[in-house]
CSV table of C-alpha atoms and ligand atoms in Angstrom, one decimal:
chain,number,residue,atom,x,y,z
A,6,MET,CA,0.0,0.0,0.0
A,7,LEU,CA,2.9,2.3,0.9
A,8,LEU,CA,4.7,1.5,-2.3
A,9,ARG,CA,1.5,2.1,-4.2
A,10,SER,CA,1.0,5.6,-2.8
A,11,ALA,CA,4.7,6.4,-3.4
A,12,ILE,CA,4.3,5.4,-7.1
A,13,ILE,CA,1.2,7.5,-7.5
A,14,ARG,CA,2.8,10.5,-5.8
A,15,ALA,CA,6.0,10.2,-7.8
A,16,SER,CA,4.0,9.9,-11.0
A,17,GLU,CA,2.5,13.3,-10.3
A,18,LEU,CA,5.9,15.1,-10.3
A,19,SER,CA,6.3,17.0,-13.5
A,20,PHE,CA,9.9,15.8,-14.3
A,21,VAL,CA,8.7,12.2,-13.9
A,22,LYS,CA,5.8,12.9,-16.3
A,23,ARG,CA,8.3,14.4,-18.8
A,24,MET,CA,10.7,11.5,-18.5
A,25,VAL,CA,8.0,8.8,-18.9
A,26,ARG,CA,6.3,10.6,-21.9
A,27,ARG,CA,9.6,11.0,-23.8
A,28,SER,CA,11.4,7.8,-22.9
A,29,ARG,CA,11.5,5.2,-25.6
A,30,LEU,CA,11.9,2.6,-22.9
A,31,PHE,CA,8.4,3.3,-21.6
A,32,ARG,CA,6.8,3.1,-25.0
A,33,GLY,CA,7.1,-0.7,-25.1
A,34,VAL,CA,5.5,-1.0,-21.7
A,35,VAL,CA,2.8,1.5,-22.5
A,36,LYS,CA,1.9,-0.6,-25.5
A,37,ARG,CA,1.3,-3.5,-23.3
A,38,PHE,CA,-1.7,-1.7,-21.7
A,39,ILE,CA,-2.9,0.7,-24.5
A,40,ALA,CA,-4.3,-0.6,-27.7
A,41,GLY,CA,-3.2,2.2,-30.0
A,42,ASP,CA,-3.1,6.0,-30.6
A,43,THR,CA,-6.2,6.2,-32.8
A,44,LEU,CA,-9.8,4.9,-32.9
A,45,GLU,CA,-9.0,2.9,-36.0
A,46,GLU,CA,-6.1,1.1,-34.3
A,47,SER,CA,-8.0,0.3,-31.2
A,48,LEU,CA,-11.1,-0.8,-33.1
A,49,ALA,CA,-9.0,-3.3,-35.0
A,50,VAL,CA,-7.8,-4.7,-31.7
A,51,ALA,CA,-11.4,-4.7,-30.4
A,52,GLU,CA,-12.6,-6.5,-33.5
A,53,THR,CA,-10.0,-9.2,-33.2
A,54,LEU,CA,-10.9,-9.7,-29.6
A,55,ALA,CA,-14.6,-9.8,-30.4
A,56,ALA,CA,-14.0,-12.2,-33.3
A,57,SER,CA,-12.4,-14.6,-30.8
A,58,GLY,CA,-15.4,-14.5,-28.4
A,59,TYR,CA,-14.7,-11.6,-26.1
A,60,LEU,CA,-16.9,-8.6,-25.4
A,61,VAL,CA,-15.1,-5.2,-25.5
A,62,THR,CA,-15.5,-1.8,-24.0
A,63,LEU,CA,-13.5,1.0,-25.8
A,64,ASP,CA,-12.1,3.9,-23.8
A,65,ASN,CA,-10.8,7.0,-25.3
A,66,LEU,CA,-8.1,8.0,-22.8
A,67,GLY,CA,-8.4,11.4,-21.1
A,68,GLU,CA,-9.7,13.0,-17.9
A,69,ASN,CA,-10.1,16.4,-16.3
A,70,THR,CA,-10.6,18.6,-19.3
A,71,LYS,CA,-9.3,22.1,-18.7
A,72,SER,CA,-11.9,24.0,-20.8
A,73,GLU,CA,-15.4,23.7,-22.2
A,74,ALA,CA,-13.8,23.5,-25.7
A,75,GLU,CA,-11.8,20.5,-24.7
A,76,ALA,CA,-14.8,18.8,-23.2
A,77,LEU,CA,-16.9,19.4,-26.3
A,78,LEU,CA,-14.1,17.8,-28.4
A,79,ALA,CA,-14.1,14.8,-26.1
A,80,LYS,CA,-17.9,14.5,-26.4
A,81,ASN,CA,-17.7,14.6,-30.2
A,82,THR,CA,-15.1,11.9,-30.0
A,83,TYR,CA,-17.4,9.7,-28.0
A,84,ILE,CA,-20.1,10.2,-30.5
A,85,GLU,CA,-17.8,9.4,-33.3
A,86,MET,CA,-16.7,6.2,-31.5
A,87,LEU,CA,-20.3,5.1,-31.3
A,88,ARG,CA,-21.0,5.8,-35.0
A,89,ARG,CA,-17.8,4.0,-36.0
A,90,ILE,CA,-18.6,1.0,-33.8
A,91,ALA,CA,-22.0,0.8,-35.4
A,92,ARG,CA,-20.4,0.2,-38.8
A,93,SER,CA,-18.3,-2.7,-37.4
A,94,PRO,CA,-19.2,-6.3,-38.1
A,95,GLN,CA,-18.7,-6.8,-34.4
A,96,ALA,CA,-20.9,-3.9,-33.3
A,97,ASP,CA,-23.0,-5.9,-31.0
A,98,ARG,CA,-20.0,-7.0,-28.9
A,99,ILE,CA,-18.4,-3.5,-28.4
A,100,ASN,CA,-19.6,-0.7,-26.2
A,101,ILE,CA,-17.8,2.4,-24.8
A,102,SER,CA,-16.7,3.6,-21.4
A,103,ILE,CA,-16.5,7.3,-20.7
A,104,LYS,CA,-15.4,9.7,-17.9
A,105,LEU,CA,-17.5,12.6,-16.7
A,106,THR,CA,-14.4,14.7,-16.1
A,107,GLN,CA,-13.7,14.2,-19.8
A,108,CYS,CA,-17.3,15.5,-20.5
A,109,GLY,CA,-16.4,18.7,-18.5
A,110,LEU,CA,-17.4,17.9,-14.9
A,111,ASP,CA,-14.7,20.4,-13.7
A,112,GLN,CA,-16.4,23.0,-15.8
A,113,GLY,CA,-19.8,22.4,-14.2
A,114,VAL,CA,-22.3,19.7,-13.4
A,115,ALA,CA,-25.0,21.0,-15.8
A,116,PHE,CA,-22.4,21.3,-18.6
A,117,ALA,CA,-21.1,17.8,-18.2
A,118,GLU,CA,-24.6,16.3,-17.9
A,119,ARG,CA,-25.6,17.9,-21.1
A,120,ASN,CA,-22.6,16.4,-22.9
A,121,TYR,CA,-23.1,13.0,-21.4
A,122,ARG,CA,-26.8,13.0,-22.4
A,123,GLU,CA,-25.9,13.8,-25.9
A,124,VAL,CA,-23.6,10.8,-25.9
A,125,LEU,CA,-26.4,8.7,-24.6
A,126,ALA,CA,-28.8,9.9,-27.3
A,127,ALA,CA,-26.2,9.1,-29.9
A,128,ALA,CA,-25.8,5.6,-28.4
A,129,GLU,CA,-29.5,5.1,-28.4
A,130,GLU,CA,-29.6,5.8,-32.1
A,131,VAL,CA,-27.2,2.9,-32.8
A,132,GLY,CA,-28.5,0.7,-30.0
A,133,ASN,CA,-25.4,0.8,-27.9
A,134,PHE,CA,-24.6,1.1,-24.2
A,135,VAL,CA,-22.4,3.7,-22.4
A,136,ARG,CA,-20.6,2.9,-19.1
A,137,VAL,CA,-19.5,5.8,-16.9
A,138,ASP,CA,-16.2,5.1,-15.2
A,139,MET,CA,-15.8,6.1,-11.6
A,140,GLU,CA,-13.0,8.5,-10.8
A,141,ALA,CA,-11.6,9.9,-7.5
A,142,SER,CA,-13.9,10.2,-4.5
A,143,ALA,CA,-14.3,13.9,-4.9
A,144,TYR,CA,-16.4,13.1,-7.9
A,145,THR,CA,-18.4,10.1,-6.6
A,146,GLN,CA,-21.6,11.8,-5.5
A,147,ARG,CA,-21.7,14.1,-8.5
A,148,THR,CA,-21.1,11.2,-10.9
A,149,LEU,CA,-23.9,9.1,-9.3
A,150,ASP,CA,-26.3,12.0,-9.2
A,151,ILE,CA,-25.7,12.7,-12.9
A,152,VAL,CA,-25.9,9.1,-14.0
A,153,TYR,CA,-29.1,8.4,-12.0
A,154,ARG,CA,-30.8,11.5,-13.4
A,155,ALA,CA,-29.8,10.5,-17.0
A,156,PHE,CA,-30.9,6.9,-16.3
A,157,GLU,CA,-34.5,8.1,-15.8
A,158,ASP,CA,-34.5,9.1,-19.5
A,159,HIS,CA,-31.9,6.8,-21.0
A,160,ARG,CA,-31.8,3.1,-19.9
A,161,ASN,CA,-28.7,2.4,-22.0
A,162,THR,CA,-26.2,3.5,-19.3
A,163,GLY,CA,-24.6,2.3,-16.1
A,164,THR,CA,-21.7,3.2,-13.9
A,165,VAL,CA,-19.0,1.8,-11.7
A,166,LEU,CA,-18.7,1.4,-7.9
A,167,GLN,CA,-15.4,1.0,-6.0
A,168,SER,CA,-15.3,-1.4,-3.1
A,169,TYR,CA,-12.5,0.4,-1.3
A,170,LEU,CA,-14.9,3.3,-0.4
A,171,PHE,CA,-16.8,2.9,2.8
A,172,ARG,CA,-20.0,4.2,1.2
A,173,THR,CA,-20.2,1.5,-1.5
A,174,THR,CA,-22.3,-1.1,0.3
A,175,ASP,CA,-25.0,1.5,0.5
A,176,ASP,CA,-24.4,2.5,-3.1
A,177,VAL,CA,-24.8,-1.2,-4.2
A,178,GLU,CA,-28.2,-1.3,-2.4
A,179,GLU,CA,-29.3,1.8,-4.2
A,180,ALA,CA,-28.2,0.4,-7.5
A,181,VAL,CA,-30.1,-2.9,-6.9
A,182,ARG,CA,-33.2,-0.8,-6.0
A,183,ALA,CA,-32.9,1.3,-9.2
A,184,GLY,CA,-32.0,-1.6,-11.5
A,185,ILE,CA,-29.0,0.2,-12.9
A,186,ARG,CA,-26.1,-1.8,-14.4
A,187,ILE,CA,-23.0,-1.7,-12.2
A,188,ARG,CA,-19.4,-2.6,-12.9
A,189,LEU,CA,-17.8,-3.4,-9.5
A,190,VAL,CA,-14.1,-2.6,-9.1
A,191,LYS,CA,-11.7,-2.4,-6.1
A,192,GLY,CA,-10.8,1.2,-6.9
A,193,ALA,CA,-7.7,2.7,-8.5
A,194,TYR,CA,-7.2,6.1,-6.9
A,195,LEU,CA,-5.2,7.3,-3.9
A,196,GLU,CA,-7.9,8.0,-1.3
A,197,PRO,CA,-7.8,9.5,2.2
A,198,GLU,CA,-8.3,7.3,5.2
A,199,SER,CA,-11.5,9.2,6.0
A,200,VAL,CA,-13.3,7.6,2.9
A,201,ALA,CA,-11.6,4.4,2.0
A,202,TYR,CA,-10.1,1.2,3.4
A,203,LYS,CA,-6.4,1.3,3.7
A,204,ASP,CA,-6.1,-2.4,4.3
A,205,LYS,CA,-6.3,-4.4,1.1
A,206,ALA,CA,-7.9,-7.3,3.0
A,207,ASP,CA,-10.9,-5.1,3.9
A,208,THR,CA,-11.3,-4.0,0.3
A,209,ASP,CA,-11.2,-7.6,-0.8
A,210,ARG,CA,-13.8,-8.7,1.7
A,211,ALA,CA,-16.1,-5.8,0.7
A,212,TYR,CA,-15.5,-6.7,-3.0
A,213,VAL,CA,-16.6,-10.3,-2.5
A,214,ALA,CA,-19.7,-9.4,-0.5
A,215,GLN,CA,-20.8,-6.7,-2.9
A,216,SER,CA,-20.2,-8.9,-5.9
A,217,LYS,CA,-22.4,-11.6,-4.4
A,218,ARG,CA,-25.2,-9.1,-3.8
A,219,LEU,CA,-25.0,-7.8,-7.3
A,220,MET,CA,-24.8,-11.3,-8.9
A,221,GLU,CA,-27.9,-12.4,-7.0
A,222,SER,CA,-30.0,-9.2,-7.3
A,223,GLY,CA,-28.3,-6.7,-9.6
A,224,ASN,CA,-29.0,-5.9,-13.2
A,225,TYR,CA,-26.4,-7.7,-15.3
A,226,PRO,CA,-23.4,-6.7,-13.1
A,227,ALA,CA,-19.8,-6.6,-14.3
A,228,ILE,CA,-17.3,-8.3,-12.0
A,229,ALA,CA,-14.2,-6.3,-13.0
A,230,THR,CA,-11.1,-7.8,-11.3
A,231,HIS,CA,-8.0,-9.8,-12.1
A,232,ASP,CA,-8.0,-11.4,-8.7
A,233,GLU,CA,-8.1,-15.1,-9.4
A,234,ARG,CA,-8.8,-16.1,-5.8
A,235,ILE,CA,-11.9,-13.8,-5.7
A,236,ILE,CA,-13.0,-15.0,-9.2
A,237,ASP,CA,-12.8,-18.6,-8.0
A,238,SER,CA,-14.8,-17.9,-5.0
A,239,LEU,CA,-17.5,-16.1,-7.1
A,240,ARG,CA,-17.6,-19.0,-9.5
A,241,ALA,CA,-18.2,-21.3,-6.6
A,242,PHE,CA,-21.0,-18.9,-5.4
A,243,GLU,CA,-22.6,-18.9,-8.9
A,244,LYS,CA,-22.7,-22.7,-8.9
A,245,GLU,CA,-24.0,-22.9,-5.3
A,246,LYS,CA,-26.8,-20.5,-6.1
A,247,GLY,CA,-27.5,-21.9,-9.6
A,248,LEU,CA,-27.1,-18.5,-11.2
A,249,ASP,CA,-27.3,-18.1,-14.9
A,250,ARG,CA,-23.8,-17.4,-16.4
A,251,ALA,CA,-25.3,-15.1,-18.9
A,252,SER,CA,-26.7,-12.9,-16.1
A,253,PHE,CA,-23.3,-11.2,-15.4
A,254,GLU,CA,-20.0,-10.7,-17.0
A,255,PHE,CA,-16.4,-10.7,-16.0
A,256,GLN,CA,-14.3,-7.7,-17.1
A,257,MET,CA,-10.5,-7.2,-17.3
A,258,LEU,CA,-8.1,-4.6,-18.6
A,259,PHE,CA,-6.4,-5.0,-21.9
A,260,GLY,CA,-3.0,-6.6,-21.5
A,261,ILE,CA,-3.6,-7.8,-17.9
A,262,ARG,CA,-4.0,-11.5,-17.1
A,263,ARG,CA,-4.7,-12.6,-20.6
A,264,ASP,CA,-4.4,-16.2,-19.5
A,265,LEU,CA,-7.2,-15.7,-17.0
A,266,GLN,CA,-9.3,-13.9,-19.6
A,267,GLN,CA,-9.0,-16.8,-21.9
A,268,SER,CA,-9.6,-19.5,-19.4
A,269,LEU,CA,-12.8,-17.8,-18.2
A,270,LYS,CA,-14.0,-17.4,-21.8
A,271,ASP,CA,-13.2,-21.0,-22.6
A,272,ALA,CA,-15.1,-22.1,-19.5
A,273,GLY,CA,-18.2,-20.4,-21.0
A,274,TYR,CA,-18.3,-17.1,-19.1
A,275,ARG,CA,-18.9,-13.7,-20.7
A,276,VAL,CA,-15.7,-11.8,-20.6
A,277,ARG,CA,-15.4,-8.1,-21.6
A,278,VAL,CA,-12.0,-6.6,-22.2
A,279,TYR,CA,-11.5,-2.9,-21.4
A,280,VAL,CA,-9.5,-1.5,-24.3
A,281,PRO,CA,-8.1,2.0,-23.9
A,282,TYR,CA,-6.6,4.1,-26.7
A,283,GLY,CA,-5.3,7.6,-27.4
A,284,ASP,CA,-2.4,9.8,-26.6
A,285,SER,CA,-3.6,10.9,-23.1
A,286,TRP,CA,-2.4,7.7,-21.6
A,287,TYR,CA,-0.2,9.0,-18.8
A,288,PRO,CA,-2.7,8.9,-15.8
A,289,TYR,CA,-4.1,5.6,-16.8
A,290,PHE,CA,-0.6,4.1,-17.2
A,291,SER,CA,0.6,5.4,-13.8
A,292,ARG,CA,-2.5,3.8,-12.1
A,293,ARG,CA,-1.6,0.5,-13.7
A,294,LEU,CA,2.0,0.8,-12.5
A,295,ALA,CA,0.9,1.6,-9.0
A,296,GLU,CA,-1.5,-1.4,-8.8
A,297,ARG,CA,1.3,-3.7,-9.4
A,298,PRO,CA,4.8,-2.5,-8.6
A,299,ALA,CA,6.1,-5.6,-10.3
A,300,ASN,CA,5.4,-3.7,-13.5
A,301,LEU,CA,8.2,-1.4,-12.6
A,302,PHE,CA,10.6,-4.4,-12.4
A,303,PHE,CA,9.3,-5.4,-15.9
A,304,ILE,CA,10.4,-1.9,-17.1
A,305,LEU,CA,13.8,-2.3,-15.4
A,306,LYS,CA,14.3,-5.7,-16.9
A,307,SER,CA,13.6,-4.4,-20.4
A,308,LEU,CA,16.2,-1.6,-19.7
A,309,PHE,CA,18.9,-4.2,-19.1
A,310,ARG,CA,17.8,-6.3,-22.0
A,311,GLY,CA,18.7,-3.3,-24.1
B,19,FAD,C1,-12.7,-3.5,-16.7
B,19,FAD,C2,-12.1,-2.6,-15.6
B,19,FAD,C3,-12.6,-1.3,-15.5
B,19,FAD,C4,-12.1,-0.6,-14.4
B,19,FAD,N1,-12.7,0.7,-14.2
B,19,FAD,C5,-12.3,1.4,-13.1
B,19,FAD,C6,-13.0,2.6,-12.8
B,19,FAD,O1,-13.9,3.1,-13.5
B,19,FAD,N2,-12.6,3.3,-11.6
B,19,FAD,C7,-11.6,2.8,-10.8
B,19,FAD,O2,-11.3,3.4,-9.8
B,19,FAD,N3,-10.9,1.6,-11.2
B,19,FAD,C8,-11.3,0.9,-12.3
B,19,FAD,N4,-10.6,-0.2,-12.5
B,19,FAD,C9,-9.4,-0.6,-11.8
B,19,FAD,C10,-9.7,-1.3,-10.5
B,19,FAD,O3,-10.2,-0.4,-9.6
B,19,FAD,C11,-8.4,-1.9,-9.9
B,19,FAD,O4,-7.5,-0.9,-9.6
B,19,FAD,C12,-7.7,-2.9,-10.8
B,19,FAD,O5,-8.6,-3.7,-11.5
B,19,FAD,C13,-6.7,-3.8,-10.0
B,19,FAD,O6,-7.4,-4.5,-9.0
B,19,FAD,P1,-7.8,-6.0,-9.1
B,19,FAD,O7,-9.3,-6.1,-8.8
B,19,FAD,O8,-7.4,-6.6,-10.4
B,19,FAD,O9,-7.1,-6.7,-7.9
B,19,FAD,P2,-5.6,-6.6,-7.3
B,19,FAD,O10,-5.7,-7.3,-6.0
B,19,FAD,O11,-5.1,-5.3,-7.4
B,19,FAD,O12,-4.8,-7.6,-8.3
B,19,FAD,C14,-5.1,-9.0,-8.4
B,19,FAD,C15,-4.1,-9.5,-9.4
B,19,FAD,O13,-4.4,-9.0,-10.7
B,19,FAD,C16,-3.2,-8.8,-11.4
B,19,FAD,N5,-3.1,-7.3,-11.6
B,19,FAD,C17,-3.8,-6.3,-11.1
B,19,FAD,N6,-3.5,-5.1,-11.6
B,19,FAD,C18,-2.4,-5.3,-12.4
B,19,FAD,C19,-1.6,-4.5,-13.2
B,19,FAD,N7,-1.8,-3.2,-13.3
B,19,FAD,N8,-0.6,-5.0,-14.0
B,19,FAD,C20,-0.4,-6.4,-14.0
B,19,FAD,N9,-1.2,-7.2,-13.2
B,19,FAD,C21,-2.2,-6.7,-12.5
B,19,FAD,C22,-2.1,-9.3,-10.5
B,19,FAD,O14,-1.9,-10.6,-10.9
B,19,FAD,C23,-2.7,-9.2,-9.1
B,19,FAD,O15,-2.1,-10.1,-8.2
B,19,FAD,C24,-11.1,-1.1,-13.5
B,19,FAD,C25,-10.7,-2.4,-13.7
B,19,FAD,C26,-11.2,-3.2,-14.7
B,19,FAD,C27,-10.7,-4.6,-14.7
């Protein structure tokens, strides 16, 4: 946990950002997690995954727009993604994930909500679904408020809950009541002790309990983790309760635990791969490094391999 916070804090220093962005060494590692620079590149990756039986969610990287103009550009990109996916032979297996701070949440709630609703309307036109990623806890309540309001008018949306937050057990109950689709994750941001578990074992326990609740009573939940021990225990739960495998999906990130993605798919589960693309990869990349400091050793190893 300490190492994780140290990596996140170091990644925020401007000279570290410059070094990582420019270094050729990091390029190879970045490619492991990011499907390409452009929509066409990432869509080709998504189509290959879809053709081999996976479901996919595409993510145009970026967060915290600095101006309304930047947010409008992001909104247009989301709409373009939806229209482009609609022309794909794999359209029914690919949806998108978006961030409200990329829709302009820092510029205002009403502004971001308008942009998000436009994306939902565009998704409805092509029969697709839009997942709203969950960001740092300072945005949680605003994100849920916006998503729930939009959900009253657009059923083709859902969001993400993070088990490391104390509030999430209540948020899961609210989601079950509302019938909204939830992706459950452990949580990827550095949070203060006042809002989140510091001990990983507490997060893991909450994750299992909340997953079970969603699998039994939620609306097509997404169990998004690479934690094999947890996945095994949820598979045992699914059998014990006689749940329908098509009533939920597993989700994992592009480039992480491909072996597990494949074995779950081969065992007949629905597995969706989260495929990020674009040049604003730095924050996403540093969260992936922080989750698994062994990734840093992987970088050092490639350094010595030349
Ligand atoms: C589809 C998807 C969408 C997500 N969306 C969000 C979101 O909207 N908001 C949010 O806060 N978080 C999101 N996350 C990230 C999530 O919160 C966790 O930070 C991340 O999934 C790592 O936790 P874990 O559940 O895999 O378990 P961990 O206990 O962290 O890891 C379990 C095992 O998975 C493998 N692993 C995990 N991370 C890595 C990595 N980076 N590199 C290599 N191996 C790794 C390792 O084998 C590790 O032992 C998402 C994750 C997924 C899979």
